[in-house]
Amino acid sequence: MRSTLEFLVYDWLHAESLTARSRYADHSRETFDAVWDTCERIAREKYAPFNRTVDTQEPSFDGEKVIQPACTGEARKAYADSGMLSAAQPYEQGGMQLPYVVEAAANSFFACASISIGSNLLTVGNANLLRVHGTPMQQQVFADNAFNGRWAGTMALSEPQAGSSLSDIATRAEPDGADFEADPLGARYRLKGNKMWISSGDHELTENIVHLVLAKIPGPDGKLIPGVKGISLFIVPKKLVDTDGKLTGERNDVALAGLNHKLGWRGTTNTLLNFGEGKYPVRGGAGAIGYLVGRPHEGLKCMFHMMNEARIGIGMAATMLGLAGYYASLDYAKNRPQGRPMTEGGKDASSPQVAIIEHADVKRMLLAQKAYCEGALALNLYCAQLVDEGRTGTPEEAARAKLLLEVLTPIAKSWPSENCLEANSLAIQIHGGYGYTRDFPVEQYWRDNRLNMIHEGTHGIQAADLLGRKVLMQGGAGLQLLATTIHATIERALQQPALAAYANQLAQALQEVGSATKKAWATGNPQEALANAVPYMQAFGHMVLAWVWLDVALTVLQRDAALSIAANAGRMGAVRYFYHYELPQITAWLQVVRARDLTCAQLPAEAF
Amino acid sequence: MRSTLEFLVYDWLHAESLTARSRYADHSRETFDAVWDTCERIAREKYAPFNRTVDTQEPSFDGEKVIQPACTGEARKAYADSGMLSAAQPYEQGGMQLPYVVEAAANSFFACASISIGSNLLTVGNANLLRVHGTPMQQQVFADNAFNGRWAGTMALSEPQAGSSLSDIATRAEPDGADFEADPLGARYRLKGNKMWISSGDHELTENIVHLVLAKIPGPDGKLIPGVKGISLFIVPKKLVDTDGKLTGERNDVALAGLNHKLGWRGTTNTLLNFGEGKYPVRGGAGAIGYLVGRPHEGLKCMFHMMNEARIGIGMAATMLGLAGYYASLDYAKNRPQGRPMTEGGKDASSPQVAIIEHADVKRMLLAQKAYCEGALALNLYCAQLVDEGRTGTPEEAARAKLLLEVLTPIAKSWPSENCLEANSLAIQIHGGYGYTRDFPVEQYWRDNRLNMIHEGTHGIQAADLLGRKVLMQGGAGLQLLATTIHATIERALQQPALAAYANQLAQALQEVGSATKKAWATGNPQEALANAVPYMQAFGHMVLAWVWLDVALTVLQRDAALSIAANAGRMGAVRYFYHYELPQITAWLQVVRARDLTCAQLPAEAF
C-alpha cells in the first residue's frame, strides 16, 4: 500500500511541488515520508491487531458509562499523541501545516488497519468547522482542545423522524435568559430534542465531547420555522467548560438514550442522544446549554462545510476497506493451493495443485478489486489535492479547484461506497468457504463497508446532489470544467499509441454523459430528470474513474514505458480491465436517464 | 407471497394439469393448497419468530454435544411431523406423491421465514440419492429413516485441502476385513480423513445422522488414484445401526473437530468432521465404518445426483432471502414518512412528510428487488416443474425436460445467488441507517444470502459448468433446446402489441448470447473460452430471466389485459424494469467473452 500511495501522491500528483508554496515551504518529501512512517507504524501496532477485537467486543452502556475495549482508548491516544489531529493546522496553533493530500494519505494507513477503531475524522471536521464559522473564543476553547486531543467532536444532525430530510428536525433552541447574548462562549440557548445516528456520541475516550447540533430557534409565534431555513447550529458540550477551556464540573443535559447495534463498524459508538430531557438538570434551567455558531438560521450552510469534508473522508474509508480486502484476498490467492491450470489437453490430475491466483477467474476478481480500489484511492487523493489547491493556489487556481471539487464530491463519496463494497464481496468469494467465516478478515470488511452508502448522505442523496445541483450550478460551469479537465487528459493520451483507443473510448463516454445530462433536463421537470439519478451517478462515476485511470496510465508510461516494474504492469492491467470490463456498462445505465424513463417513478404504491 | 406463488404455479405453470398424470391423479388444487396452508402456518409459527434467535444464539460445542437453541429442534420437529420430508415419495413408502413444483413452493414458506433454522434439504437430497443409487437394504434402513424424520442426512465432499477441487480429496476407504463384501448394509470399509464445510454435520436434533461421504479406495499399490476417477461414495452413520434400522449402541468413529463461525446462516451447524481419527474406536478396528453406495470409483457421479437437486435448492434459498428482504423493505417504505415529493415548483417544507415509497429512487430500489426476486422465483419453479416433467412426462417430454434442466441449473443456482443478494443490499438501503442495525431483519438476510454464491459450487464453478460443459453437451443440443423454447415465447409475445418490442429485444439478446458462445469457443482453447466464464454466465442469466419475465407477462395479459388488478400492474412494472434497466447490460458483459479477452488471465501474479 505504501508504494501505491507514493506512486499516486508523488509520481502522479506531484505533491512535492506543493512545497514551493509558502504555506508548505518548510516541508519536503522527507518530512512527508516521516509523517507516513509514524502513521504506518501506529496503524500497524495500535490499530490492525485490534480490528477484530472492536468487532466482537461491541460497545455497551451500563447506564452511566459506555464500555469499550481498552485497545480503543490506546489507539485513540497514540493517534492524538502523533499530532495527526492538528496535522493540517498552522504552526502557530500547534499544527504541522501539512498539505491535505499528505494528511489524507497518512490517515489512510489507519483506515486500512481498522476503520472503526478511530473516529478522529469527526473531531477534526468539527474543529475545522469552528475554525471557519466560530468566534475567536469558540475556536480557542472548542477547536483548539479538539486539535490538541483533549476533547472529541461530533456532528448531530439526524433525528428519529428526520434522517435524510433535515428540514424536519424538531430540536428546539430557545434563548437562555435575558442575557443570553452576553455569554463569552457565544449566544447561549437551551436545547431540547432527540438526535439519532450520532457517531461517537458518547464514550470515555476523552475528557469531554463537543457536539455540533442542528436545532431550530422558534419564530415570534413560538413555532418552528418549516424547512431548512429555520435551522441553526450550536456547540453543545457534554460537560460545561469555562473560557479557559477548564471543565466547570457541571454535566450538561445531554443523555445517552441508547447505542445502536450495527451490522459492522462496531468500534465506533453510534448513539441516540437526548438533549434537555432533564436527566442531568443544569444551572437551574430546562434544556441542554448550547452556544450559537454563526448566525441564526444559517446552521445548515455552516454544517455543509463539515459534511463535504466528511464525504471525502467516507470515500476514503470505503476505499481503504476495499484495499484491505484486496490485500487479504491477494495474499490468500497466492498461498492457497487448489485446482490445476486449464490447458488445451484438459487437466492433469496427478500434477500438484497450483495457487489459486493461477486461475483466470481469480485473477479477474483480483484485478476488479485492484481497479476499483486503487482507482478510488487515486480519485480521493486527487480530490484531497484540490482542497490544497483551493487553500493555497492563486485565486484562479483556487476557484477552479473548488468548483471541480464541488462536482466530484458526490462521486468521491458514492463511487467507492458502492464499488469498493463490491470489491469486498469479491475478496470473500476468492476465499471460498473460508471467506464466509469469521476466521478471516474479509467478511468484516464487507460488513463495515456497507455503512458507507448510507451515512453522510445516502446514495440517493448524493445522486440528487450531483444531477440536481452540481452539474447545473453556475450554469453548468462545474460540469464544463470537469469536461475540459478530462479532455486535457484525452489529448495527452491520444499521443500514446498504447492509450489512444482508451482516449477515444473516454471521449465517447464523456459525450454520452453530457448528452444524458441534457436529455435528463430537456423538459426542465425535476421529477423526470431525477427519476434515474442513481443510474446517472453510477455512469458518471465510471466515466470519472476511467479518466483517473487514463491519467494514471500516462504517468506510468512516462516513467516506465517498458513496464519493467511489475507494479506498473499491474497498473496498466487495471487500466485495461477498467476500459474493457467496466466503462462499456455506462451505455446501458444512461439509457434510462436519456429516456427520462418513469417505469419506476410511475408505478403506484399498491402495485408492489 | 402466497398470491405470487399461486399466480406462478397455477396461472403461469398450470401445475394443476399435472393431476392428469397417473402419479398425481389423486391430487387437485385443493390438496396442493392444503399442503401450502400447513407449511405457511408452520413457517409462521415455528420458523419466522426465531430467525433472529438462531442468528444470535450460534451453535456451540461443549466437547461432546452441539448446543443449539430449543427453537431449532421445535422447528425441525414440526417440519418432520408435517410429512414434508417425504412429500414427493410414493404413497407406499409413506409419502404424499406430491409434484416437485408444489413441494418446492411449499418449502419456500420455510426458506422465507428462516433459511438457516432448517436443513431438511440435505436430508431429503441424501435420501433421494439413496433411492436412486442405494441397495434395497440401504434404502430401507437409511433412506426410509430419513424420510420418516428419525434421522438426518449430510453430504460430506470437501476437505481442508480440497474444496472446489474434489479430485484432491485424501480420505481413504479400505476394505474392513476379509468378509467386507458380505455386510447386508453394503460392502463395508474403514474410512480415515478430514471433511470440511459439512452442513448439519453434527447436532442433537435427530437420533442419528447419516453422512454420505466421498473417499478414495486405494489401488493395488496402496496409493490413492489421482483425479475424480478414484472417488467412491459411502454411507457413514454417526451411530451404527442394524438391518432393522435400530441403533446398535455403538458410536461410529466420526468426531466433530470444530464448528465454523460464520458471517450468517447461523441456525445450521457447519462442521469440520474427523473420520476414523480414533476418538471413538469402534468394533476393534481403526477407521470409521462406511458402506459403499453404488460401484467403486463412481462416487462423484452418484453425488452429482444430489448436487443438482441441491443447486436448485440453493437458488430457491437465495430467492426467498431476497423476497424476505423485499417484503420487509416494502413494508418499511410504505410506513416510514420522510421527505416530500419532488415537484416542478420545488418542495413545500410546510406540507407533511410522505411515505418514502413515494420517492422515485425508493420505487426504483423496490422494483429492482421485485424484478430480481419474483423473476428468480419463477425460474426456480419452472426448473422444479422440469423435474416433474422428467419424472412423469412421456419419454420425449422427459428427455427434453432433463436436457433443459441441465442447461438451466447453473443459472437457477447462480443468478439468484448474485442478484437476490443485491436485492438484499437494496432492502438495507431503503431502510437507511435503520437497515444497518440489527433491530431490523434486512442485514441478516444480506449476511445469510452471501453464502449462496459460495456453497454447492461457487459462482466460478457454475460458470465453468455452463460455458465449459452445459452449452457444449450433446453437440450444443441443450443450448439449442433453450433457444427453441425461448423463441416460442418470443413468437407469442410478438402477437401482443404491449410486448412486441420486448420480444424483439429478447430475440436480439438470445442472438448475442449465441454469438458470444461461438466466439468464445472459436479457437477451441478452453483457456481462452473460459477466461470470462463468469461475465458470460451473468449475461446468460439475464437473458434467461428476461425470457421468464416475458413469458410471465403473456400470462398476465392473457388473464388481465387491462391490468385492473394491482398485482398484475406490478408484474408488468417488473417486466418493464427488467427490459429497460437490466437486459441492456448484457452487451457490455458479453464484449469480453466475444473478444476472448485475456486481460485478467494473462496478468502475471507479481503484477497484482
Short mmCIF file of N, CA, C and O in Angstrom, two decimals, chain B residues 349-445:
data_model
loop_
_atom_site.label_atom_id
_atom_site.label_comp_id
_atom_site.label_asym_id
_atom_site.label_seq_id
_atom_site.Cartn_x
_atom_site.Cartn_y
_atom_site.Cartn_z
N ALA B 349 -41.94 22.83 2.21
CA ALA B 349 -41.46 22.32 3.51
C ALA B 349 -42.55 22.30 4.56
O ALA B 349 -42.41 21.61 5.58
N SER B 350 -43.63 23.05 4.35
CA SER B 350 -44.66 23.08 5.39
C SER B 350 -45.69 21.95 5.22
O SER B 350 -46.53 21.75 6.09
N SER B 351 -45.62 21.25 4.11
CA SER B 351 -46.54 20.12 3.94
C SER B 351 -46.02 18.94 4.75
O SER B 351 -44.83 18.87 5.07
N PRO B 352 -46.90 18.00 5.11
CA PRO B 352 -46.42 16.86 5.89
C PRO B 352 -45.48 15.98 5.07
O PRO B 352 -45.53 16.00 3.84
N GLN B 353 -44.63 15.22 5.77
CA GLN B 353 -43.76 14.29 5.05
C GLN B 353 -44.61 13.17 4.43
O GLN B 353 -45.70 12.88 4.90
N VAL B 354 -44.07 12.56 3.40
CA VAL B 354 -44.78 11.46 2.76
C VAL B 354 -44.05 10.15 3.06
O VAL B 354 -42.88 10.15 3.45
N ALA B 355 -44.75 9.05 2.85
CA ALA B 355 -44.09 7.75 2.98
C ALA B 355 -43.01 7.64 1.91
O ALA B 355 -43.21 8.11 0.77
N ILE B 356 -41.89 7.02 2.25
CA ILE B 356 -40.77 7.05 1.31
C ILE B 356 -41.04 6.26 0.04
O ILE B 356 -40.34 6.43 -0.95
N ILE B 357 -42.09 5.44 0.04
CA ILE B 357 -42.42 4.74 -1.21
C ILE B 357 -42.85 5.74 -2.29
O ILE B 357 -42.88 5.40 -3.47
N GLU B 358 -43.13 6.97 -1.90
CA GLU B 358 -43.48 7.98 -2.90
C GLU B 358 -42.27 8.52 -3.66
O GLU B 358 -42.43 9.20 -4.66
N HIS B 359 -41.06 8.23 -3.19
CA HIS B 359 -39.86 8.76 -3.86
C HIS B 359 -39.43 7.83 -4.99
O HIS B 359 -39.36 6.62 -4.83
N ALA B 360 -39.09 8.43 -6.12
CA ALA B 360 -38.76 7.65 -7.31
C ALA B 360 -37.60 6.68 -7.05
O ALA B 360 -37.63 5.54 -7.52
N ASP B 361 -36.59 7.13 -6.30
CA ASP B 361 -35.44 6.25 -6.13
C ASP B 361 -35.77 5.07 -5.22
O ASP B 361 -35.22 3.97 -5.39
N VAL B 362 -36.67 5.28 -4.27
CA VAL B 362 -37.12 4.15 -3.43
C VAL B 362 -37.92 3.18 -4.28
O VAL B 362 -37.75 1.95 -4.18
N LYS B 363 -38.77 3.72 -5.14
CA LYS B 363 -39.52 2.83 -6.04
C LYS B 363 -38.58 2.04 -6.95
O LYS B 363 -38.81 0.87 -7.23
N ARG B 364 -37.54 2.72 -7.40
CA ARG B 364 -36.57 2.01 -8.24
C ARG B 364 -35.94 0.84 -7.48
O ARG B 364 -35.83 -0.27 -7.99
N MET B 365 -35.60 1.08 -6.23
CA MET B 365 -34.97 0.01 -5.44
C MET B 365 -35.97 -1.10 -5.11
O MET B 365 -35.59 -2.26 -4.99
N LEU B 366 -37.24 -0.75 -4.95
CA LEU B 366 -38.25 -1.78 -4.71
C LEU B 366 -38.52 -2.59 -5.98
O LEU B 366 -38.62 -3.82 -5.93
N LEU B 367 -38.61 -1.88 -7.09
CA LEU B 367 -38.94 -2.58 -8.33
C LEU B 367 -37.78 -3.48 -8.77
O LEU B 367 -38.01 -4.57 -9.31
N ALA B 368 -36.58 -3.03 -8.53
CA ALA B 368 -35.42 -3.89 -8.82
C ALA B 368 -35.51 -5.17 -8.00
O ALA B 368 -35.34 -6.28 -8.53
N GLN B 369 -35.80 -5.04 -6.72
CA GLN B 369 -35.91 -6.23 -5.86
C GLN B 369 -37.01 -7.15 -6.38
O GLN B 369 -36.85 -8.37 -6.41
N LYS B 370 -38.14 -6.54 -6.72
CA LYS B 370 -39.28 -7.34 -7.20
C LYS B 370 -38.91 -8.08 -8.48
O LYS B 370 -39.19 -9.28 -8.62
N ALA B 371 -38.26 -7.36 -9.38
CA ALA B 371 -37.89 -7.98 -10.66
C ALA B 371 -36.87 -9.10 -10.45
O ALA B 371 -36.95 -10.15 -11.08
N TYR B 372 -35.92 -8.87 -9.57
CA TYR B 372 -34.91 -9.91 -9.28
C TYR B 372 -35.56 -11.13 -8.63
O TYR B 372 -35.35 -12.27 -9.04
N CYS B 373 -36.32 -10.87 -7.57
CA CYS B 373 -36.71 -11.98 -6.70
C CYS B 373 -37.92 -12.73 -7.23
O CYS B 373 -37.95 -13.96 -7.19
N GLU B 374 -38.92 -12.02 -7.73
CA GLU B 374 -40.05 -12.75 -8.31
C GLU B 374 -39.63 -13.42 -9.60
O GLU B 374 -40.13 -14.51 -9.94
N GLY B 375 -38.71 -12.81 -10.34
CA GLY B 375 -38.18 -13.45 -11.55
C GLY B 375 -37.42 -14.72 -11.19
O GLY B 375 -37.57 -15.76 -11.84
N ALA B 376 -36.60 -14.63 -10.15
CA ALA B 376 -35.83 -15.81 -9.72
C ALA B 376 -36.77 -16.91 -9.23
O ALA B 376 -36.53 -18.09 -9.48
N LEU B 377 -37.82 -16.49 -8.55
CA LEU B 377 -38.80 -17.49 -8.08
C LEU B 377 -39.45 -18.19 -9.26
O LEU B 377 -39.59 -19.42 -9.27
N ALA B 378 -39.83 -17.41 -10.26
CA ALA B 378 -40.44 -18.01 -11.45
C ALA B 378 -39.48 -19.00 -12.10
O ALA B 378 -39.87 -20.12 -12.44
N LEU B 379 -38.23 -18.61 -12.24
CA LEU B 379 -37.25 -19.51 -12.86
C LEU B 379 -37.10 -20.79 -12.06
O LEU B 379 -37.08 -21.90 -12.63
N ASN B 380 -36.99 -20.66 -10.75
CA ASN B 380 -36.79 -21.86 -9.94
C ASN B 380 -38.01 -22.78 -9.95
O ASN B 380 -37.89 -24.00 -9.93
N LEU B 381 -39.19 -22.18 -9.96
CA LEU B 381 -40.40 -23.01 -10.05
C LEU B 381 -40.48 -23.68 -11.42
O LEU B 381 -40.91 -24.83 -11.53
N TYR B 382 -40.07 -22.95 -12.44
CA TYR B 382 -40.03 -23.54 -13.78
C TYR B 382 -39.10 -24.76 -13.78
O TYR B 382 -39.44 -25.82 -14.32
N CYS B 383 -37.93 -24.59 -13.17
CA CYS B 383 -36.98 -25.71 -13.09
C CYS B 383 -37.57 -26.86 -12.28
O CYS B 383 -37.37 -28.03 -12.62
N ALA B 384 -38.27 -26.54 -11.21
CA ALA B 384 -38.90 -27.59 -10.41
C ALA B 384 -39.91 -28.36 -11.25
O ALA B 384 -40.01 -29.59 -11.17
N GLN B 385 -40.63 -27.63 -12.09
CA GLN B 385 -41.59 -28.33 -12.94
C GLN B 385 -40.89 -29.19 -13.99
O GLN B 385 -41.40 -30.25 -14.37
N LEU B 386 -39.71 -28.76 -14.41
CA LEU B 386 -38.94 -29.61 -15.32
C LEU B 386 -38.59 -30.94 -14.64
O LEU B 386 -38.54 -31.99 -15.30
N VAL B 387 -38.33 -30.89 -13.33
CA VAL B 387 -38.08 -32.14 -12.60
C VAL B 387 -39.31 -33.04 -12.70
O VAL B 387 -39.19 -34.25 -12.97
N ASP B 388 -40.49 -32.47 -12.52
CA ASP B 388 -41.72 -33.26 -12.65
C ASP B 388 -41.88 -33.82 -14.05
O ASP B 388 -42.28 -34.98 -14.22
N GLU B 389 -41.58 -32.98 -15.04
CA GLU B 389 -41.66 -33.45 -16.42
C GLU B 389 -40.71 -34.60 -16.66
O GLU B 389 -41.03 -35.58 -17.32
N GLY B 390 -39.52 -34.46 -16.10
CA GLY B 390 -38.52 -35.52 -16.25
C GLY B 390 -38.97 -36.82 -15.61
O GLY B 390 -38.59 -37.91 -16.04
N ARG B 391 -39.80 -36.70 -14.58
CA ARG B 391 -40.25 -37.91 -13.87
C ARG B 391 -41.50 -38.52 -14.49
O ARG B 391 -41.67 -39.73 -14.47
N THR B 392 -42.40 -37.67 -14.96
CA THR B 392 -43.72 -38.18 -15.32
C THR B 392 -44.14 -37.87 -16.75
O THR B 392 -45.24 -38.26 -17.15
N GLY B 393 -43.30 -37.16 -17.50
CA GLY B 393 -43.68 -36.87 -18.88
C GLY B 393 -43.50 -38.09 -19.77
O GLY B 393 -42.98 -39.13 -19.34
N THR B 394 -43.95 -37.97 -21.00
CA THR B 394 -43.66 -39.02 -21.97
C THR B 394 -42.15 -39.10 -22.14
O THR B 394 -41.44 -38.16 -21.79
N PRO B 395 -41.65 -40.21 -22.67
CA PRO B 395 -40.18 -40.30 -22.82
C PRO B 395 -39.59 -39.09 -23.54
O PRO B 395 -38.54 -38.58 -23.16
N GLU B 396 -40.29 -38.61 -24.54
CA GLU B 396 -39.78 -37.44 -25.26
C GLU B 396 -39.79 -36.19 -24.39
O GLU B 396 -38.83 -35.43 -24.35
N GLU B 397 -40.94 -35.98 -23.74
CA GLU B 397 -41.05 -34.83 -22.85
C GLU B 397 -40.00 -34.90 -21.75
O GLU B 397 -39.38 -33.91 -21.38
N ALA B 398 -39.84 -36.10 -21.22
CA ALA B 398 -38.90 -36.28 -20.12
C ALA B 398 -37.48 -35.98 -20.55
O ALA B 398 -36.72 -35.29 -19.85
N ALA B 399 -37.11 -36.46 -21.72
CA ALA B 399 -35.75 -36.22 -22.21
C ALA B 399 -35.53 -34.73 -22.44
O ALA B 399 -34.49 -34.17 -22.09
N ARG B 400 -36.54 -34.10 -23.00
CA ARG B 400 -36.45 -32.66 -23.26
C ARG B 400 -36.29 -31.90 -21.95
O ARG B 400 -35.45 -31.01 -21.81
N ALA B 401 -37.12 -32.26 -20.97
CA ALA B 401 -37.09 -31.56 -19.68
C ALA B 401 -35.74 -31.74 -18.99
O ALA B 401 -35.18 -30.79 -18.43
N LYS B 402 -35.21 -32.94 -19.06
CA LYS B 402 -33.93 -33.19 -18.39
C LYS B 402 -32.80 -32.41 -19.04
O LYS B 402 -31.92 -31.88 -18.35
N LEU B 403 -32.84 -32.33 -20.35
CA LEU B 403 -31.79 -31.60 -21.05
C LEU B 403 -31.88 -30.10 -20.74
O LEU B 403 -30.88 -29.43 -20.45
N LEU B 404 -33.09 -29.58 -20.78
CA LEU B 404 -33.28 -28.17 -20.49
C LEU B 404 -32.84 -27.87 -19.05
O LEU B 404 -32.20 -26.84 -18.78
N LEU B 405 -33.16 -28.76 -18.15
CA LEU B 405 -32.78 -28.58 -16.75
C LEU B 405 -31.27 -28.56 -16.58
O LEU B 405 -30.73 -27.78 -15.78
N GLU B 406 -30.60 -29.41 -17.35
CA GLU B 406 -29.13 -29.40 -17.28
C GLU B 406 -28.57 -28.03 -17.61
O GLU B 406 -27.67 -27.52 -16.94
N VAL B 407 -29.11 -27.43 -18.66
CA VAL B 407 -28.60 -26.12 -19.08
C VAL B 407 -28.98 -25.03 -18.08
O VAL B 407 -28.20 -24.11 -17.82
N LEU B 408 -30.17 -25.14 -17.53
CA LEU B 408 -30.66 -24.07 -16.66
C LEU B 408 -30.15 -24.15 -15.23
O LEU B 408 -30.16 -23.14 -14.51
N THR B 409 -29.70 -25.34 -14.80
CA THR B 409 -29.30 -25.49 -13.40
C THR B 409 -28.24 -24.47 -12.95
O THR B 409 -28.39 -23.86 -11.90
N PRO B 410 -27.17 -24.26 -13.72
CA PRO B 410 -26.20 -23.26 -13.24
C PRO B 410 -26.80 -21.86 -13.09
O PRO B 410 -26.38 -21.10 -12.23
N ILE B 411 -27.78 -21.55 -13.92
CA ILE B 411 -28.43 -20.23 -13.82
C ILE B 411 -29.37 -20.20 -12.62
O ILE B 411 -29.41 -19.22 -11.86
N ALA B 412 -30.13 -21.29 -12.44
CA ALA B 412 -31.06 -21.35 -11.31
C ALA B 412 -30.33 -21.21 -9.99
O ALA B 412 -30.87 -20.69 -9.01
N LYS B 413 -29.08 -21.67 -9.94
CA LYS B 413 -28.29 -21.56 -8.72
C LYS B 413 -27.58 -20.20 -8.63
O LYS B 413 -27.59 -19.54 -7.60
N SER B 414 -26.93 -19.80 -9.71
CA SER B 414 -26.04 -18.62 -9.62
C SER B 414 -26.80 -17.30 -9.70
O SER B 414 -26.44 -16.34 -9.02
N TRP B 415 -27.82 -17.25 -10.54
CA TRP B 415 -28.45 -15.95 -10.77
C TRP B 415 -29.11 -15.40 -9.51
O TRP B 415 -28.86 -14.25 -9.14
N PRO B 416 -29.91 -16.20 -8.81
CA PRO B 416 -30.46 -15.67 -7.56
C PRO B 416 -29.37 -15.39 -6.52
O PRO B 416 -29.47 -14.41 -5.77
N SER B 417 -28.33 -16.23 -6.48
CA SER B 417 -27.27 -16.02 -5.50
C SER B 417 -26.66 -14.64 -5.63
O SER B 417 -26.30 -14.00 -4.65
N GLU B 418 -26.52 -14.19 -6.87
CA GLU B 418 -25.91 -12.88 -7.10
C GLU B 418 -26.94 -11.75 -7.03
O GLU B 418 -26.73 -10.74 -6.36
N ASN B 419 -28.05 -11.93 -7.70
CA ASN B 419 -28.98 -10.81 -7.85
C ASN B 419 -29.92 -10.65 -6.66
O ASN B 419 -30.31 -9.52 -6.33
N CYS B 420 -30.28 -11.73 -6.02
CA CYS B 420 -31.11 -11.58 -4.82
C CYS B 420 -30.28 -11.12 -3.63
O CYS B 420 -30.81 -10.53 -2.69
N LEU B 421 -28.97 -11.34 -3.69
CA LEU B 421 -28.07 -10.72 -2.71
C LEU B 421 -28.07 -9.21 -2.92
O LEU B 421 -28.15 -8.43 -1.96
N GLU B 422 -27.99 -8.79 -4.16
CA GLU B 422 -28.06 -7.36 -4.47
C GLU B 422 -29.42 -6.80 -4.01
O GLU B 422 -29.50 -5.69 -3.49
N ALA B 423 -30.47 -7.60 -4.18
CA ALA B 423 -31.79 -7.17 -3.69
C ALA B 423 -31.74 -6.92 -2.19
O ALA B 423 -32.27 -5.92 -1.70
N ASN B 424 -31.08 -7.80 -1.45
CA ASN B 424 -30.98 -7.61 0.00
C ASN B 424 -30.22 -6.33 0.35
O ASN B 424 -30.53 -5.65 1.33
N SER B 425 -29.24 -6.01 -0.46
CA SER B 425 -28.49 -4.76 -0.22
C SER B 425 -29.42 -3.56 -0.46
O SER B 425 -29.38 -2.58 0.29
N LEU B 426 -30.24 -3.65 -1.48
CA LEU B 426 -31.21 -2.56 -1.73
C LEU B 426 -32.22 -2.47 -0.59
O LEU B 426 -32.67 -1.37 -0.24
N ALA B 427 -32.59 -3.61 -0.03
CA ALA B 427 -33.53 -3.59 1.10
C ALA B 427 -32.91 -2.86 2.29
O ALA B 427 -33.59 -2.10 2.99
N ILE B 428 -31.63 -3.07 2.52
CA ILE B 428 -30.93 -2.32 3.56
C ILE B 428 -30.96 -0.83 3.23
O ILE B 428 -31.27 0.01 4.07
N GLN B 429 -30.63 -0.52 1.99
CA GLN B 429 -30.54 0.88 1.57
C GLN B 429 -31.86 1.61 1.79
O GLN B 429 -31.86 2.77 2.22
N ILE B 430 -32.96 0.95 1.49
CA ILE B 430 -34.27 1.59 1.69
C ILE B 430 -34.50 1.91 3.16
O ILE B 430 -35.10 2.94 3.50
N HIS B 431 -33.99 1.07 4.04
CA HIS B 431 -34.14 1.32 5.48
C HIS B 431 -33.22 2.42 5.99
O HIS B 431 -33.33 2.81 7.16
N GLY B 432 -32.29 2.90 5.17
CA GLY B 432 -31.34 3.91 5.64
C GLY B 432 -30.56 3.37 6.84
O GLY B 432 -30.25 2.18 6.91
N GLY B 433 -30.25 4.26 7.79
CA GLY B 433 -29.47 3.85 8.96
C GLY B 433 -30.10 2.69 9.70
O GLY B 433 -29.40 1.82 10.23
N TYR B 434 -31.42 2.65 9.75
CA TYR B 434 -32.10 1.55 10.45
C TYR B 434 -31.74 0.20 9.84
O TYR B 434 -31.65 -0.81 10.54
N GLY B 435 -31.57 0.18 8.54
CA GLY B 435 -31.23 -1.07 7.87
C GLY B 435 -29.86 -1.60 8.25
O GLY B 435 -29.58 -2.78 8.09
N TYR B 436 -29.02 -0.69 8.76
CA TYR B 436 -27.67 -1.09 9.17
C TYR B 436 -27.65 -1.61 10.61
O TYR B 436 -26.63 -2.08 11.09
N THR B 437 -28.81 -1.52 11.29
CA THR B 437 -28.86 -2.03 12.67
C THR B 437 -29.46 -3.43 12.70
O THR B 437 -30.18 -3.83 11.79
N ARG B 438 -29.20 -4.10 13.79
CA ARG B 438 -29.73 -5.45 13.96
C ARG B 438 -31.16 -5.42 14.53
O ARG B 438 -31.71 -6.47 14.88
N ASP B 439 -31.73 -4.22 14.62
CA ASP B 439 -33.14 -4.11 15.04
C ASP B 439 -34.09 -4.43 13.89
O ASP B 439 -35.28 -4.62 14.11
N PHE B 440 -33.57 -4.46 12.69
CA PHE B 440 -34.38 -4.78 11.51
C PHE B 440 -33.80 -6.04 10.86
O PHE B 440 -32.60 -6.29 11.00
N PRO B 441 -34.64 -6.81 10.17
CA PRO B 441 -34.15 -8.12 9.71
C PRO B 441 -33.27 -8.08 8.47
O PRO B 441 -32.63 -9.08 8.16
N VAL B 442 -33.24 -6.95 7.77
CA VAL B 442 -32.64 -6.98 6.43
C VAL B 442 -31.14 -7.24 6.43
O VAL B 442 -30.61 -7.85 5.49
N GLU B 443 -30.43 -6.76 7.46
CA GLU B 443 -28.98 -7.01 7.47
C GLU B 443 -28.69 -8.52 7.60
O GLU B 443 -27.74 -9.02 7.02
N GLN B 444 -29.54 -9.21 8.33
CA GLN B 444 -29.35 -10.67 8.45
C GLN B 444 -29.62 -11.38 7.13
O GLN B 444 -28.88 -12.30 6.75
N TYR B 445 -30.66 -10.96 6.43
CA TYR B 445 -30.93 -11.59 5.12
C TYR B 445 -29.70 -11.44 4.21
O TYR B 445 -29.32 -12.37 3.51
#
